[in-house]
Coordinates of N, CA and C in Angstrom, one line a residue:
X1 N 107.5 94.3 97.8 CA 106.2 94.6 97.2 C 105.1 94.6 98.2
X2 N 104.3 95.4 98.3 CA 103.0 96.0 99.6 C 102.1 95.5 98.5
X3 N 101.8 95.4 97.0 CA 100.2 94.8 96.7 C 100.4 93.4 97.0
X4 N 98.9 93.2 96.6 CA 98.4 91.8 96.6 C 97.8 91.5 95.4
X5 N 97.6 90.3 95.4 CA 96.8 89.9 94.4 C 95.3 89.4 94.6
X6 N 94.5 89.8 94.2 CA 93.4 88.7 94.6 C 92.4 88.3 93.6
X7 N 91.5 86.8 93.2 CA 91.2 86.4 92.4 C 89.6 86.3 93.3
X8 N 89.1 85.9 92.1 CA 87.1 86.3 92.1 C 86.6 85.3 93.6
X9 N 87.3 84.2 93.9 CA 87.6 83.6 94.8 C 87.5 84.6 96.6
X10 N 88.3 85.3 96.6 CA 88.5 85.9 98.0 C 88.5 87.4 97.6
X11 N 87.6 87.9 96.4 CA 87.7 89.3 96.2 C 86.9 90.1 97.5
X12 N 85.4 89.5 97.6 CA 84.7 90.2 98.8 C 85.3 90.2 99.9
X13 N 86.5 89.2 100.5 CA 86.8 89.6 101.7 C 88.3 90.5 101.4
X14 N 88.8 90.5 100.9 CA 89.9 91.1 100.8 C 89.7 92.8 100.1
X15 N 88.6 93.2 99.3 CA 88.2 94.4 99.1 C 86.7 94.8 99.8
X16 N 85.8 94.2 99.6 CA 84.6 94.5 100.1 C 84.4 95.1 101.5
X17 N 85.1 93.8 102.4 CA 85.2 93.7 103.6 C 86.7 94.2 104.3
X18 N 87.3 95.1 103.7 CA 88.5 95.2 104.0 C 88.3 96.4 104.9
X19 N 89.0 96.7 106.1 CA 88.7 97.3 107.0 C 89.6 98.5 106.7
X20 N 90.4 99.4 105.6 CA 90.6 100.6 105.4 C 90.4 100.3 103.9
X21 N 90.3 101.9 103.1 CA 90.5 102.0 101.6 C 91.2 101.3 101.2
X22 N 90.6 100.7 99.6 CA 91.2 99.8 98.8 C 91.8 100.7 97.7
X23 N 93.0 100.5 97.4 CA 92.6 100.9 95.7 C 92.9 99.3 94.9
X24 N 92.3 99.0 93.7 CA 91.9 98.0 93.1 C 92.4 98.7 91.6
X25 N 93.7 97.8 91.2 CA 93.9 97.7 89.6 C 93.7 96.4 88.8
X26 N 92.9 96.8 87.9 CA 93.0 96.1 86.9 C 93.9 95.9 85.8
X27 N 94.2 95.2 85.5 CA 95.5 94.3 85.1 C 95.8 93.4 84.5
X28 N 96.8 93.4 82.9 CA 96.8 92.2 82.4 C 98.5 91.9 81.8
X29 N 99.3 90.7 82.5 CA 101.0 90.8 82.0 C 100.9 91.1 80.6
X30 N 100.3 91.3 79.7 CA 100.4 92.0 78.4 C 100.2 93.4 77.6
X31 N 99.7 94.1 79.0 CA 99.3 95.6 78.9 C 100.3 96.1 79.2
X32 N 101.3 96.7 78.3 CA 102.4 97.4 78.5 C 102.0 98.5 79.7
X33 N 101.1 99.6 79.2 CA 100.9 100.6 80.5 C 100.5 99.7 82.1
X34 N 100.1 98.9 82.0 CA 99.4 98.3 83.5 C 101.2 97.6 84.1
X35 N 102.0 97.1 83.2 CA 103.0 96.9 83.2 C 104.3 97.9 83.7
X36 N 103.9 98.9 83.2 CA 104.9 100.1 83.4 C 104.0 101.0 84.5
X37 N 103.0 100.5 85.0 CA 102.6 101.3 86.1 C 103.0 100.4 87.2
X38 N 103.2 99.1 87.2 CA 103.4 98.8 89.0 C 104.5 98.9 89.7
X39 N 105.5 99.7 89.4 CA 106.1 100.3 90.4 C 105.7 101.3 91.2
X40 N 104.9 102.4 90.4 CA 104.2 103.5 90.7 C 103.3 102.6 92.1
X41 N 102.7 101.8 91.9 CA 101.6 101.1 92.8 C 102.4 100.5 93.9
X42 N 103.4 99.8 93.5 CA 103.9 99.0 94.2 C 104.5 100.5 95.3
X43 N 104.6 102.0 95.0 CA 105.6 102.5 95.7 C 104.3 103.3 96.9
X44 N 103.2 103.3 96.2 CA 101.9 104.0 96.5 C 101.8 103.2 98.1
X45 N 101.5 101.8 97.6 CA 101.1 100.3 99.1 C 102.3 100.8 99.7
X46 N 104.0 100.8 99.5 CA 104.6 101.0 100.5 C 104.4 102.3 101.4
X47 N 104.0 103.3 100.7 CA 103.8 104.6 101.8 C 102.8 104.5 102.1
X48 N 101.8 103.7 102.0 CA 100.4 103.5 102.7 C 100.0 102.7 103.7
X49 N 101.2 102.0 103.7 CA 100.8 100.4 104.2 C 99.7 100.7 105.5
X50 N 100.0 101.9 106.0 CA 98.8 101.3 107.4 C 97.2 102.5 107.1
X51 N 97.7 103.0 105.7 CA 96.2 103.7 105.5 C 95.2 103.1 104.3
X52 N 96.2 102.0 103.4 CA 95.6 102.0 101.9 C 96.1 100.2 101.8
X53 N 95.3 99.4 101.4 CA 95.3 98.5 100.7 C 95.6 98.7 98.9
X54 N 96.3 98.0 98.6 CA 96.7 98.0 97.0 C 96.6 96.8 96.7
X55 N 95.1 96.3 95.5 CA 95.1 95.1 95.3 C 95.1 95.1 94.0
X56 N 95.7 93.8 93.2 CA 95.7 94.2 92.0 C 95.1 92.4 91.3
X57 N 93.7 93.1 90.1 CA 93.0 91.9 89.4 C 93.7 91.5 88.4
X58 N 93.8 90.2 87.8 CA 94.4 89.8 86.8 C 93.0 89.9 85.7
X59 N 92.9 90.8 84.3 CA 91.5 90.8 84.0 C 91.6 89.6 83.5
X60 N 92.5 88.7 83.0 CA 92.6 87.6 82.1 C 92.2 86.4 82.9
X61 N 92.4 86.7 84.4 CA 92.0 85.2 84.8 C 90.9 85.3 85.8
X62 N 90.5 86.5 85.6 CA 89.4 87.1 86.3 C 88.5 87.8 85.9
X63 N 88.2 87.1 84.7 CA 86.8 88.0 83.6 C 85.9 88.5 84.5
X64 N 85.2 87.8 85.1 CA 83.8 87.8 86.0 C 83.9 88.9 86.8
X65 N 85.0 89.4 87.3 CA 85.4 90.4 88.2 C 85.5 92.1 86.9
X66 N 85.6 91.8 86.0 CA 86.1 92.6 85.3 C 84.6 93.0 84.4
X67 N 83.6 92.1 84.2 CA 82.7 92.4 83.3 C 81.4 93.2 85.0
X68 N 82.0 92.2 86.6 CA 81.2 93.0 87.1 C 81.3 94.5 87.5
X69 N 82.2 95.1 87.3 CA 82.7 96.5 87.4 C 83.0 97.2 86.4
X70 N 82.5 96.7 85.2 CA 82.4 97.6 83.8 C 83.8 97.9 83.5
X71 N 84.5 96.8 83.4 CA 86.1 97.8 82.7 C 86.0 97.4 81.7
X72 N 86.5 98.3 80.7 CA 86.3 98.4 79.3 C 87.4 98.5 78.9
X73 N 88.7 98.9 79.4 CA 90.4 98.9 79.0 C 91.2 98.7 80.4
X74 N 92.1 98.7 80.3 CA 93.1 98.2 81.4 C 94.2 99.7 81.0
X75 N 94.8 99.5 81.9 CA 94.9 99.3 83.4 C 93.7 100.3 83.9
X76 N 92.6 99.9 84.8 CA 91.7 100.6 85.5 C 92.0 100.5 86.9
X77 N 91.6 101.4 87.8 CA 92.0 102.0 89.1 C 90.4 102.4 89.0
X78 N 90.3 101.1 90.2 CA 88.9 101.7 91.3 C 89.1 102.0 92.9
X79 N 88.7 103.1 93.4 CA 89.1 103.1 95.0 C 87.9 102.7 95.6
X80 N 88.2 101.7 96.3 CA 86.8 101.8 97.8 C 87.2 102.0 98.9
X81 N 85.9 102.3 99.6 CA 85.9 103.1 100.7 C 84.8 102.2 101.3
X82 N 85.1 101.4 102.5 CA 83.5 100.9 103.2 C 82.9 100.0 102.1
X83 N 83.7 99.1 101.2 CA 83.0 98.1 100.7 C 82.5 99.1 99.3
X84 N 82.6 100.0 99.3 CA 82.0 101.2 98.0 C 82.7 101.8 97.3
X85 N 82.3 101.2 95.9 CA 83.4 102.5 94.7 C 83.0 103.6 95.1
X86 N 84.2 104.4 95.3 CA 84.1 106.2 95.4 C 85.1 106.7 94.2
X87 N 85.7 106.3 93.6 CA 86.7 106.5 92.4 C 86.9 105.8 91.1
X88 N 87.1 106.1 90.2 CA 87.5 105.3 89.3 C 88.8 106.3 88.3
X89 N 89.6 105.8 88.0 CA 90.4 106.1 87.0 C 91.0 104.8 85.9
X90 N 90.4 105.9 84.4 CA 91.6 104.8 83.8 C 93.2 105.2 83.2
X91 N 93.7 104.6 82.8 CA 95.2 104.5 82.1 C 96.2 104.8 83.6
X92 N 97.0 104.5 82.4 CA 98.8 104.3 83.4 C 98.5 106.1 84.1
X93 N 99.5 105.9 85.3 CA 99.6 107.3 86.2 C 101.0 106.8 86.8
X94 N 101.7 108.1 87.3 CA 102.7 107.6 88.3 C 102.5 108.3 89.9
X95 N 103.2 107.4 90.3 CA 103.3 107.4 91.9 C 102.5 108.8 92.5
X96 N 102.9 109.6 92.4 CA 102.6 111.5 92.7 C 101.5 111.3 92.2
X97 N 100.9 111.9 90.8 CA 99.4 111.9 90.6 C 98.7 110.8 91.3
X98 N 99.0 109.5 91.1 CA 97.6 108.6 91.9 C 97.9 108.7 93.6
X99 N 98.9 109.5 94.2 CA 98.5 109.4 95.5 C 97.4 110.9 95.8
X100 N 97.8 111.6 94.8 CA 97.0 113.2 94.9 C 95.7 112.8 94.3
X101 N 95.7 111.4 93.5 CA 94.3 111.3 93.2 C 93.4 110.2 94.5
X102 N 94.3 109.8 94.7 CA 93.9 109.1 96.0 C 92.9 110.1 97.5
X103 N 94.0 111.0 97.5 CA 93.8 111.5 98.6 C 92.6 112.4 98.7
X104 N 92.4 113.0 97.0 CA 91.3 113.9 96.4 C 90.1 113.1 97.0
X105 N 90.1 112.1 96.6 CA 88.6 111.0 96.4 C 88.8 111.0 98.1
X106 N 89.6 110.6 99.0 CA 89.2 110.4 99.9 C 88.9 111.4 101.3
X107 N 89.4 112.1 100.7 CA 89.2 113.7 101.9 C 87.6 113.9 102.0

């Protein structure tokens, strides 16, 4: 597995300050779709590894993170770029669409 996890703790350095694009899911082990999407993610980080960070929030143990970025349902997908949302997507996707949505937002 290529994601990571990160909590409200080490979010700014691991997304903010992260030195290529992030994509950022939001995430809860009881959301069947956020559930049935991380392979899709997990396959995204391995073909990316040296262009894309894949981080994934826990919304349940990481409210503060989740009420600062306005998610309103899970699974949510934010991309940044330079410390900056440039994307957002919600619901489950597989592997193909979120890399074509990936690459849309970032061209």
């Amino acid at each position: 597995m290529s994601t990571i996890s990160v909590t409200t703790a080490d979010f700014d350095t691991a997304v903010l300050q992260s030195d290529k694009p992030v994509l950022l899911d939001f995430w809860a082990p009881w959301c069947g779709p956020c559930v049935s999407m991380a392979p899709a993610l997990d396959q995204v980080a391995s073909e990316r590894i040296d262009s894309l960070k894949v981080v994934k929030v826990n919304v349940d143990e990481n409210q503060e993170l989740a009420v600062r970025f306005a998610v309103r349902g899970i699974p949510t997908l934010l991309l940044f770029n330079n410390g900056e949302v440039v994307g957002q997507k919600v619901g489950a996707t597989g592997a193909d669409d979120l890399t074509a949505w990936v690459d849309s937002v970032l061209a």
